[in-house]
CSV table of C-alpha atoms in Angstrom, one decimal:
chain,number,residue,atom,x,y,z
I,1,UNK,CA,-6.1,27.6,-109.7
I,2,UNK,CA,-4.7,29.9,-112.6
I,3,UNK,CA,-5.9,27.5,-115.2
I,4,UNK,CA,-9.7,27.2,-115.9
I,5,UNK,CA,-10.9,25.0,-113.1
I,6,UNK,CA,-13.5,22.5,-114.5
I,7,UNK,CA,-16.4,21.7,-112.2
I,8,UNK,CA,-19.2,19.4,-112.2
I,9,UNK,CA,-22.2,19.9,-110.0
I,10,UNK,CA,-25.2,17.7,-109.5
I,11,UNK,CA,-27.9,17.1,-106.7
I,12,UNK,CA,-30.2,20.0,-107.9
I,13,UNK,CA,-33.3,19.2,-110.1
I,14,UNK,CA,-32.4,22.0,-112.4
I,15,UNK,CA,-31.5,25.9,-112.3
I,16,UNK,CA,-34.8,26.9,-111.0
I,17,UNK,CA,-36.5,28.0,-107.8
I,18,UNK,CA,-38.0,24.5,-106.8
I,19,UNK,CA,-36.1,24.3,-103.6
I,20,UNK,CA,-33.1,25.7,-101.7
I,21,UNK,CA,-30.7,23.4,-103.3
I,22,UNK,CA,-31.7,24.9,-106.7
I,23,UNK,CA,-31.4,28.4,-105.7
I,24,UNK,CA,-27.9,27.6,-104.1
I,25,UNK,CA,-26.6,25.9,-107.0
I,26,UNK,CA,-27.6,28.6,-109.4
I,27,UNK,CA,-26.0,31.3,-107.3
I,28,UNK,CA,-22.7,29.4,-107.0
I,29,UNK,CA,-22.5,28.6,-110.6
I,30,UNK,CA,-23.3,32.0,-112.0
I,31,UNK,CA,-20.5,33.4,-109.9
I,32,UNK,CA,-18.1,30.6,-110.5
I,33,UNK,CA,-18.3,31.0,-114.3
I,34,UNK,CA,-18.0,34.9,-113.8
I,35,UNK,CA,-14.7,34.1,-111.9
I,36,UNK,CA,-13.3,32.1,-114.8
I,37,UNK,CA,-14.3,28.5,-114.0
I,38,UNK,CA,-15.8,26.0,-116.5
I,39,UNK,CA,-19.0,24.8,-114.8
I,40,UNK,CA,-21.2,21.9,-115.9
I,41,UNK,CA,-24.7,21.3,-114.1
I,42,UNK,CA,-26.0,17.8,-114.4
I,43,UNK,CA,-29.8,18.5,-114.1
I,44,UNK,CA,-32.8,15.9,-113.9
I,45,UNK,CA,-34.7,15.4,-117.0
I,46,UNK,CA,-38.6,15.6,-116.7
I,47,UNK,CA,-40.8,18.3,-115.3
I,48,UNK,CA,-40.7,20.9,-112.6
I,49,UNK,CA,-41.8,19.8,-109.4
I,50,UNK,CA,-44.9,22.0,-109.4
I,51,UNK,CA,-45.9,20.9,-113.1
I,52,UNK,CA,-44.8,21.4,-116.7
I,53,UNK,CA,-46.1,24.9,-116.9
I,54,UNK,CA,-43.1,26.0,-114.7
I,55,UNK,CA,-40.3,24.1,-116.9
I,56,UNK,CA,-37.5,26.5,-117.6
I,57,UNK,CA,-34.6,25.3,-119.6
I,58,UNK,CA,-32.9,28.6,-119.3
I,59,UNK,CA,-29.3,28.7,-120.3
I,60,UNK,CA,-27.5,30.7,-117.7
I,61,UNK,CA,-24.7,32.5,-119.5
I,62,UNK,CA,-21.6,30.3,-119.4
I,63,UNK,CA,-22.8,27.4,-117.5
I,64,UNK,CA,-23.1,24.2,-119.3
I,65,UNK,CA,-26.4,22.4,-118.4
I,66,UNK,CA,-26.8,18.6,-119.3
I,67,UNK,CA,-30.0,16.8,-118.8
I,68,UNK,CA,-29.5,13.2,-117.4
I,69,UNK,CA,-31.8,10.3,-117.7
I,70,UNK,CA,-34.4,10.3,-115.0
I,71,UNK,CA,-37.1,7.6,-113.8
I,72,UNK,CA,-40.0,9.9,-113.2
I,73,UNK,CA,-41.4,8.1,-110.3
I,74,UNK,CA,-41.7,9.1,-106.6
I,75,UNK,CA,-38.4,8.1,-104.8
I,76,UNK,CA,-36.5,7.2,-108.0
I,77,UNK,CA,-36.1,10.5,-109.8
I,78,UNK,CA,-33.3,11.6,-107.4
I,79,UNK,CA,-31.7,8.2,-107.3
I,80,UNK,CA,-31.6,7.7,-111.1
I,81,UNK,CA,-30.6,11.2,-112.1
I,82,UNK,CA,-27.8,11.3,-109.4
I,83,UNK,CA,-26.5,7.8,-110.6
I,84,UNK,CA,-26.1,9.1,-114.1
I,85,UNK,CA,-24.8,12.5,-113.0
I,86,UNK,CA,-22.1,10.6,-111.0
I,87,UNK,CA,-21.2,8.5,-114.0
I,88,UNK,CA,-20.9,11.4,-116.3
I,89,UNK,CA,-18.9,13.3,-113.7
I,90,UNK,CA,-16.5,10.3,-113.2
I,91,UNK,CA,-15.7,10.0,-116.8
I,92,UNK,CA,-15.7,13.7,-117.7
I,93,UNK,CA,-12.7,16.0,-117.5
I,94,UNK,CA,-13.5,17.7,-114.3
I,95,UNK,CA,-11.1,18.8,-111.5
I,96,UNK,CA,-13.8,19.0,-109.0
I,97,UNK,CA,-17.3,17.2,-108.6
I,98,UNK,CA,-19.5,19.1,-106.3
I,99,UNK,CA,-22.5,17.1,-104.9
I,100,UNK,CA,-25.5,18.8,-103.2
I,101,UNK,CA,-27.5,16.9,-100.6
I,102,UNK,CA,-27.1,13.5,-98.6
I,103,UNK,CA,-29.1,11.4,-101.2
I,104,UNK,CA,-27.0,12.2,-104.4
I,105,UNK,CA,-23.9,11.9,-102.1
I,106,UNK,CA,-24.5,8.0,-102.1
I,107,UNK,CA,-22.7,8.1,-105.4
I,108,UNK,CA,-19.7,10.2,-104.2
I,109,UNK,CA,-17.5,7.0,-104.4
I,110,UNK,CA,-17.9,6.9,-108.2
I,111,UNK,CA,-16.1,10.1,-109.2
I,112,UNK,CA,-13.6,9.6,-106.4
I,113,UNK,CA,-12.8,6.2,-107.9
I,114,UNK,CA,-11.7,8.0,-111.1
I,115,UNK,CA,-9.5,10.4,-109.2
I,116,UNK,CA,-11.7,13.4,-109.0
I,117,UNK,CA,-11.9,15.7,-106.1
I,118,UNK,CA,-15.2,15.3,-104.5
I,119,UNK,CA,-17.0,18.0,-102.4
I,120,UNK,CA,-20.3,17.3,-100.8
I,121,UNK,CA,-22.6,20.0,-99.3
I,122,UNK,CA,-25.0,18.8,-96.8
I,123,UNK,CA,-28.1,21.0,-97.0
I,124,UNK,CA,-29.6,19.3,-93.9
I,125,UNK,CA,-30.1,15.9,-92.3
I,126,UNK,CA,-32.4,14.7,-95.0
I,127,UNK,CA,-33.4,11.3,-93.5
I,128,UNK,CA,-35.1,13.2,-90.8
I,129,UNK,CA,-37.7,14.6,-93.1
I,130,UNK,CA,-41.2,13.1,-92.8
I,131,UNK,CA,-41.4,11.7,-96.3
I,132,UNK,CA,-38.0,9.9,-95.9
I,133,UNK,CA,-38.4,8.6,-92.5
I,134,UNK,CA,-38.9,4.9,-93.7
I,135,UNK,CA,-38.4,2.6,-96.5
I,136,UNK,CA,-35.9,2.5,-99.2
I,137,UNK,CA,-35.6,6.4,-99.4
I,138,UNK,CA,-34.6,6.5,-95.7
I,139,UNK,CA,-31.8,3.7,-96.1
I,140,UNK,CA,-30.5,5.3,-99.3
I,141,UNK,CA,-30.1,8.9,-97.6
I,142,UNK,CA,-28.6,7.5,-94.6
I,143,UNK,CA,-26.0,5.6,-96.6
I,144,UNK,CA,-25.5,8.7,-98.7
I,145,UNK,CA,-24.5,10.5,-95.5
I,146,UNK,CA,-22.0,7.8,-94.6
I,147,UNK,CA,-20.6,7.7,-98.1
I,148,UNK,CA,-20.0,11.4,-97.9
I,149,UNK,CA,-18.2,10.9,-94.7
I,150,UNK,CA,-16.2,8.1,-96.2
I,151,UNK,CA,-15.3,9.4,-99.8
I,152,UNK,CA,-15.7,13.2,-99.9
I,153,UNK,CA,-12.4,15.2,-99.8
I,154,UNK,CA,-14.4,18.1,-98.2
I,155,UNK,CA,-17.8,18.5,-96.6
I,156,UNK,CA,-19.7,21.6,-96.4
I,157,UNK,CA,-22.5,22.3,-93.9
I,158,UNK,CA,-24.9,25.1,-93.7
I,159,UNK,CA,-25.5,25.2,-90.0
I,160,UNK,CA,-23.4,24.9,-86.7
I,161,UNK,CA,-25.9,22.2,-85.6
I,162,UNK,CA,-25.2,20.0,-88.6
I,163,UNK,CA,-21.4,20.6,-88.1
I,164,UNK,CA,-21.7,19.3,-84.5
I,165,UNK,CA,-23.8,16.2,-85.6
I,166,UNK,CA,-21.0,15.2,-88.1
I,167,UNK,CA,-18.4,15.7,-85.5
I,168,UNK,CA,-20.3,13.8,-82.8
I,169,UNK,CA,-21.6,11.0,-85.0
I,170,UNK,CA,-18.6,10.3,-87.3
I,171,UNK,CA,-15.9,12.4,-85.8
I,172,UNK,CA,-15.6,14.0,-89.2
I,173,UNK,CA,-14.6,17.7,-89.6
I,174,UNK,CA,-16.6,19.7,-92.0
I,175,UNK,CA,-16.6,23.3,-93.1
I,176,UNK,CA,-19.4,25.7,-92.0
I,177,UNK,CA,-20.1,27.9,-95.0
I,178,UNK,CA,-23.7,29.3,-94.8
I,179,UNK,CA,-25.8,30.4,-97.9
I,180,UNK,CA,-25.8,33.9,-99.1
I,181,UNK,CA,-28.6,36.5,-100.1
I,182,UNK,CA,-28.9,39.2,-102.7
I,183,UNK,CA,-30.2,42.6,-101.9
I,184,UNK,CA,-33.5,42.7,-103.8
I,185,UNK,CA,-35.6,45.4,-105.6
I,186,UNK,CA,-38.7,46.2,-103.5
I,187,UNK,CA,-41.9,46.1,-105.7
I,188,UNK,CA,-45.3,47.5,-105.2
I,189,UNK,CA,-48.2,45.5,-105.0
I,190,UNK,CA,-49.7,45.0,-108.6
I,191,UNK,CA,-50.0,41.4,-109.6
I,192,UNK,CA,-50.9,40.1,-106.2
I,193,UNK,CA,-53.6,42.7,-105.9
I,194,UNK,CA,-55.0,41.9,-109.4
I,195,UNK,CA,-54.9,38.0,-108.7
I,196,UNK,CA,-55.4,37.5,-105.0
I,197,UNK,CA,-56.8,41.0,-103.8
I,198,UNK,CA,-53.7,41.5,-101.6
I,199,UNK,CA,-52.4,45.0,-100.7
I,200,UNK,CA,-49.3,46.2,-98.7
I,201,UNK,CA,-49.2,44.8,-95.1
I,202,UNK,CA,-52.7,43.0,-95.6
I,203,UNK,CA,-51.3,39.5,-95.1
I,204,UNK,CA,-49.1,37.1,-93.2
I,205,UNK,CA,-46.9,35.2,-95.7
I,206,UNK,CA,-45.6,31.7,-95.6
I,207,UNK,CA,-43.5,30.7,-98.6
I,208,UNK,CA,-41.7,27.3,-99.2
I,209,UNK,CA,-42.4,23.8,-100.2
I,210,UNK,CA,-45.6,22.4,-98.8
I,211,UNK,CA,-44.1,19.6,-96.7
I,212,UNK,CA,-45.0,18.6,-93.2
I,213,UNK,CA,-41.7,19.5,-91.5
I,214,UNK,CA,-42.3,23.0,-92.3
I,215,UNK,CA,-45.0,23.4,-89.5
I,216,UNK,CA,-47.8,24.5,-91.9
I,217,UNK,CA,-50.4,22.4,-90.0
I,218,UNK,CA,-49.7,24.4,-86.9
I,219,UNK,CA,-49.8,27.6,-88.7
I,220,UNK,CA,-53.1,27.0,-90.2
I,221,UNK,CA,-54.6,25.7,-87.0
I,222,UNK,CA,-53.4,28.7,-85.1
I,223,UNK,CA,-54.3,31.4,-87.8
I,224,UNK,CA,-58.0,30.2,-87.7
I,225,UNK,CA,-58.1,31.3,-84.2
I,226,UNK,CA,-56.4,34.6,-84.5
I,227,UNK,CA,-58.4,37.9,-84.2
I,228,UNK,CA,-57.3,39.8,-87.3
I,229,UNK,CA,-58.4,41.0,-90.6
I,230,UNK,CA,-55.1,40.1,-92.3
I,231,UNK,CA,-55.0,37.2,-94.5
I,232,UNK,CA,-52.7,34.2,-94.4
I,233,UNK,CA,-51.0,33.6,-97.7
I,234,UNK,CA,-49.5,30.1,-98.2
I,235,UNK,CA,-47.1,30.3,-101.3
I,236,UNK,CA,-45.5,27.1,-102.5
I,237,UNK,CA,-46.0,23.9,-104.4
I,238,UNK,CA,-46.1,20.3,-103.5
I,239,UNK,CA,-42.9,18.3,-103.2
I,240,UNK,CA,-44.1,14.7,-103.7
I,241,UNK,CA,-46.7,15.7,-101.1
I,242,UNK,CA,-50.0,16.1,-102.8
I,243,UNK,CA,-52.0,14.4,-100.1
I,244,UNK,CA,-50.5,16.9,-97.6
I,245,UNK,CA,-51.4,19.7,-99.6
I,246,UNK,CA,-55.0,18.5,-99.9
I,247,UNK,CA,-55.1,18.1,-96.1
I,248,UNK,CA,-54.0,21.7,-95.6
I,249,UNK,CA,-56.6,22.9,-98.1
I,250,UNK,CA,-59.4,20.8,-96.3
I,251,UNK,CA,-58.2,22.4,-92.9
I,252,UNK,CA,-58.5,25.8,-94.4
I,253,UNK,CA,-61.7,25.7,-96.4
I,254,UNK,CA,-63.9,27.1,-93.7
I,255,UNK,CA,-61.6,30.3,-93.3
I,256,UNK,CA,-61.8,32.7,-96.4
I,257,UNK,CA,-58.8,34.6,-95.0
I,258,UNK,CA,-56.4,31.6,-95.9
I,259,UNK,CA,-55.2,31.9,-99.6
I,260,UNK,CA,-53.1,29.2,-101.4
I,261,UNK,CA,-51.3,30.6,-104.3
I,262,UNK,CA,-49.5,27.6,-105.7
I,263,UNK,CA,-46.0,27.9,-106.7
I,264,UNK,CA,-44.8,31.3,-107.3
I,265,UNK,CA,-41.6,32.8,-109.0
I,266,UNK,CA,-40.6,36.1,-110.8
I,267,UNK,CA,-42.4,39.3,-110.2
I,268,UNK,CA,-45.3,37.6,-108.3
I,269,UNK,CA,-42.7,36.2,-105.8
I,270,UNK,CA,-41.0,39.6,-105.4
I,271,UNK,CA,-44.3,41.3,-104.7
I,272,UNK,CA,-45.3,38.8,-102.2
I,273,UNK,CA,-42.0,39.2,-100.3
I,274,UNK,CA,-42.1,43.0,-100.7
I,275,UNK,CA,-45.6,43.6,-99.3
I,276,UNK,CA,-46.0,41.2,-96.4
I,277,UNK,CA,-46.9,42.4,-93.0
I,278,UNK,CA,-44.8,39.5,-91.5
I,279,UNK,CA,-43.2,36.4,-92.9
I,280,UNK,CA,-43.4,33.2,-90.9
I,281,UNK,CA,-41.4,30.1,-91.0
I,282,UNK,CA,-42.8,27.6,-88.2
I,283,UNK,CA,-40.5,24.8,-89.2
I,284,UNK,CA,-39.7,21.7,-87.1
I,285,UNK,CA,-36.8,20.9,-89.3
I,286,UNK,CA,-34.6,23.0,-91.8
I,287,UNK,CA,-31.3,22.8,-93.4
I,288,UNK,CA,-30.5,26.4,-94.0
I,289,UNK,CA,-33.7,28.3,-94.8
I,290,UNK,CA,-33.1,30.4,-97.9
I,291,UNK,CA,-36.6,31.7,-97.8
I,292,UNK,CA,-36.0,33.2,-94.4
I,293,UNK,CA,-32.8,35.0,-95.7
I,294,UNK,CA,-34.8,36.3,-98.6
I,295,UNK,CA,-37.8,37.4,-96.6
I,296,UNK,CA,-35.5,39.4,-94.3
I,297,UNK,CA,-33.7,40.9,-97.4
I,298,UNK,CA,-37.0,42.4,-98.5
I,299,UNK,CA,-37.2,44.1,-95.1
I,300,UNK,CA,-39.7,41.7,-93.4
I,301,UNK,CA,-40.5,41.2,-89.8
I,302,UNK,CA,-40.1,37.4,-89.4
I,303,UNK,CA,-41.7,35.0,-86.9
I,304,UNK,CA,-39.7,31.7,-86.7
I,305,UNK,CA,-39.5,28.7,-84.6
I,306,UNK,CA,-36.6,28.3,-82.1
I,307,UNK,CA,-34.8,25.7,-84.1
I,308,UNK,CA,-31.0,26.3,-84.3
I,309,UNK,CA,-31.1,26.7,-88.0
I,310,UNK,CA,-33.6,29.6,-87.8
I,311,UNK,CA,-32.2,31.2,-84.6
I,312,UNK,CA,-28.6,31.3,-86.0
I,313,UNK,CA,-29.9,33.2,-89.0
I,314,UNK,CA,-32.2,35.8,-87.3
I,315,UNK,CA,-30.3,36.3,-84.1
I,316,UNK,CA,-32.3,39.1,-82.0
I,317,UNK,CA,-33.9,40.5,-85.2
I,318,UNK,CA,-37.1,38.5,-85.3
I,319,UNK,CA,-39.9,37.2,-83.5
I,320,UNK,CA,-39.2,33.5,-82.0
I,321,UNK,CA,-41.7,31.0,-80.7
I,322,UNK,CA,-41.1,27.4,-79.3
I,323,UNK,CA,-40.8,24.7,-82.0
I,324,UNK,CA,-44.3,22.8,-82.4
I,325,UNK,CA,-45.9,24.8,-79.5
I,326,UNK,CA,-49.2,25.8,-80.7
I,327,UNK,CA,-50.1,28.0,-77.8
I,328,UNK,CA,-46.8,30.0,-78.0
I,329,UNK,CA,-47.2,30.3,-81.8
I,330,UNK,CA,-50.7,31.7,-81.4
I,331,UNK,CA,-49.6,34.2,-78.7
I,332,UNK,CA,-46.7,35.6,-80.8
I,333,UNK,CA,-48.9,35.7,-84.0
I,334,UNK,CA,-51.7,37.6,-82.1
I,335,UNK,CA,-49.1,39.9,-80.5
I,336,UNK,CA,-47.6,40.8,-84.2
I,337,UNK,CA,-51.1,41.5,-85.4
I,338,UNK,CA,-52.0,43.7,-82.2
I,339,UNK,CA,-48.7,45.7,-82.1
I,340,UNK,CA,-47.7,47.0,-85.7
I,341,UNK,CA,-45.0,49.2,-83.9
I,342,UNK,CA,-43.0,46.1,-82.9
I,343,UNK,CA,-43.4,44.7,-86.4
I,344,UNK,CA,-42.2,48.0,-87.9
I,345,UNK,CA,-39.2,48.2,-85.6
I,346,UNK,CA,-37.9,44.7,-86.8
I,347,UNK,CA,-38.7,45.5,-90.4
I,348,UNK,CA,-36.4,48.6,-90.2
I,349,UNK,CA,-33.4,46.4,-89.2
I,350,UNK,CA,-34.0,43.2,-91.2
I,351,UNK,CA,-32.5,43.9,-94.6
I,352,UNK,CA,-29.3,45.7,-93.7
I,353,UNK,CA,-28.6,43.0,-91.2
I,354,UNK,CA,-29.1,40.1,-93.2
I,355,UNK,CA,-27.3,41.4,-96.4
I,356,UNK,CA,-24.2,42.3,-94.3
I,357,UNK,CA,-24.3,38.7,-92.7
I,358,UNK,CA,-24.9,36.5,-95.6
I,359,UNK,CA,-23.1,37.2,-98.8
I,360,UNK,CA,-22.9,35.0,-102.0
I,361,UNK,CA,-19.6,36.3,-103.2
I,362,UNK,CA,-18.0,35.4,-99.7
I,363,UNK,CA,-19.7,31.9,-100.1
I,364,UNK,CA,-18.2,31.3,-103.4
I,365,UNK,CA,-14.8,32.7,-102.2
I,366,UNK,CA,-14.8,30.1,-99.4
I,367,UNK,CA,-16.1,27.3,-101.6
I,368,UNK,CA,-13.3,28.0,-104.1
I,369,UNK,CA,-10.7,27.6,-101.4
I,370,UNK,CA,-12.0,24.1,-100.7
I,371,UNK,CA,-11.8,23.2,-104.4
I,372,UNK,CA,-8.0,24.4,-104.4
I,373,UNK,CA,-7.2,22.5,-101.2
I,374,UNK,CA,-4.7,19.7,-101.6
């Protein structure tokens, strides 16, 4: 470990905020370079998931970014870019190849064949997601999971539930290393007031990819029946789910309190987190919800479903409802609107709690230990 460790990473789209994987890779890589590693990220070619206007080919200091050939078709972008990334990683001068997500792990055998140390991070059981429940994508991801078990030297998981799943299903030991979070700068409402008419504590925030498993259908259905003057802000872009996004907008069209912002980043994102009355994540399925960590780091009261991946994060520092239980979600949401003192109490505890519990430097330290393991 005294010599410069050469690391290849792939599985992310690019170093952006398109999803949790992209955020994780950026946070890991910037710190690994800081700590003296030589890091190469193999990114997809093509456009940002929310459109060309969000393309950012930012060179993060010290990180080599290479863009691999990518077939720009639904279901093929991840497969094609991962295949090329695995090929370049196999032939490149790397000590460690770190693969993110089950789909890209399909190709873990390739760098392994060429004597590389292979580490796979499983961000969630991806074949359970609605868009991958059938067809080629489902088979590919399931085989990726099996290939990770067979070929990876080390597997990292982000929740205890997924760790149990690998132990029970494959008898495979994994390493539980959850994500981290940075303590942010709280921003006053300016851009969000100008663009959406939002002020501090005037809205309930959902922020994430607009995909069915996030429980946004329930949220819209429930919010329409809530007695409140607060708005519901749904912030995020499609992820090969344009028809679902259209369905949500159709559901919401008769309630002018519901606002769709589209994909957000930068100051707009900071302001949305900084000024929300509560943040809600009603998911049926998660890996390790980074947006939840971020929301708490901004001092938000959070309302989450009782799936283990959310409950492990928030412990007793948030409001919790029964997964997919519309009646329970409605009661909890109405209660939050009716009792600002409860919301304020949870807000006071959130930031210090989450920033102490989840730390990126610790994540990098634990990950580097696995890189050095013989």
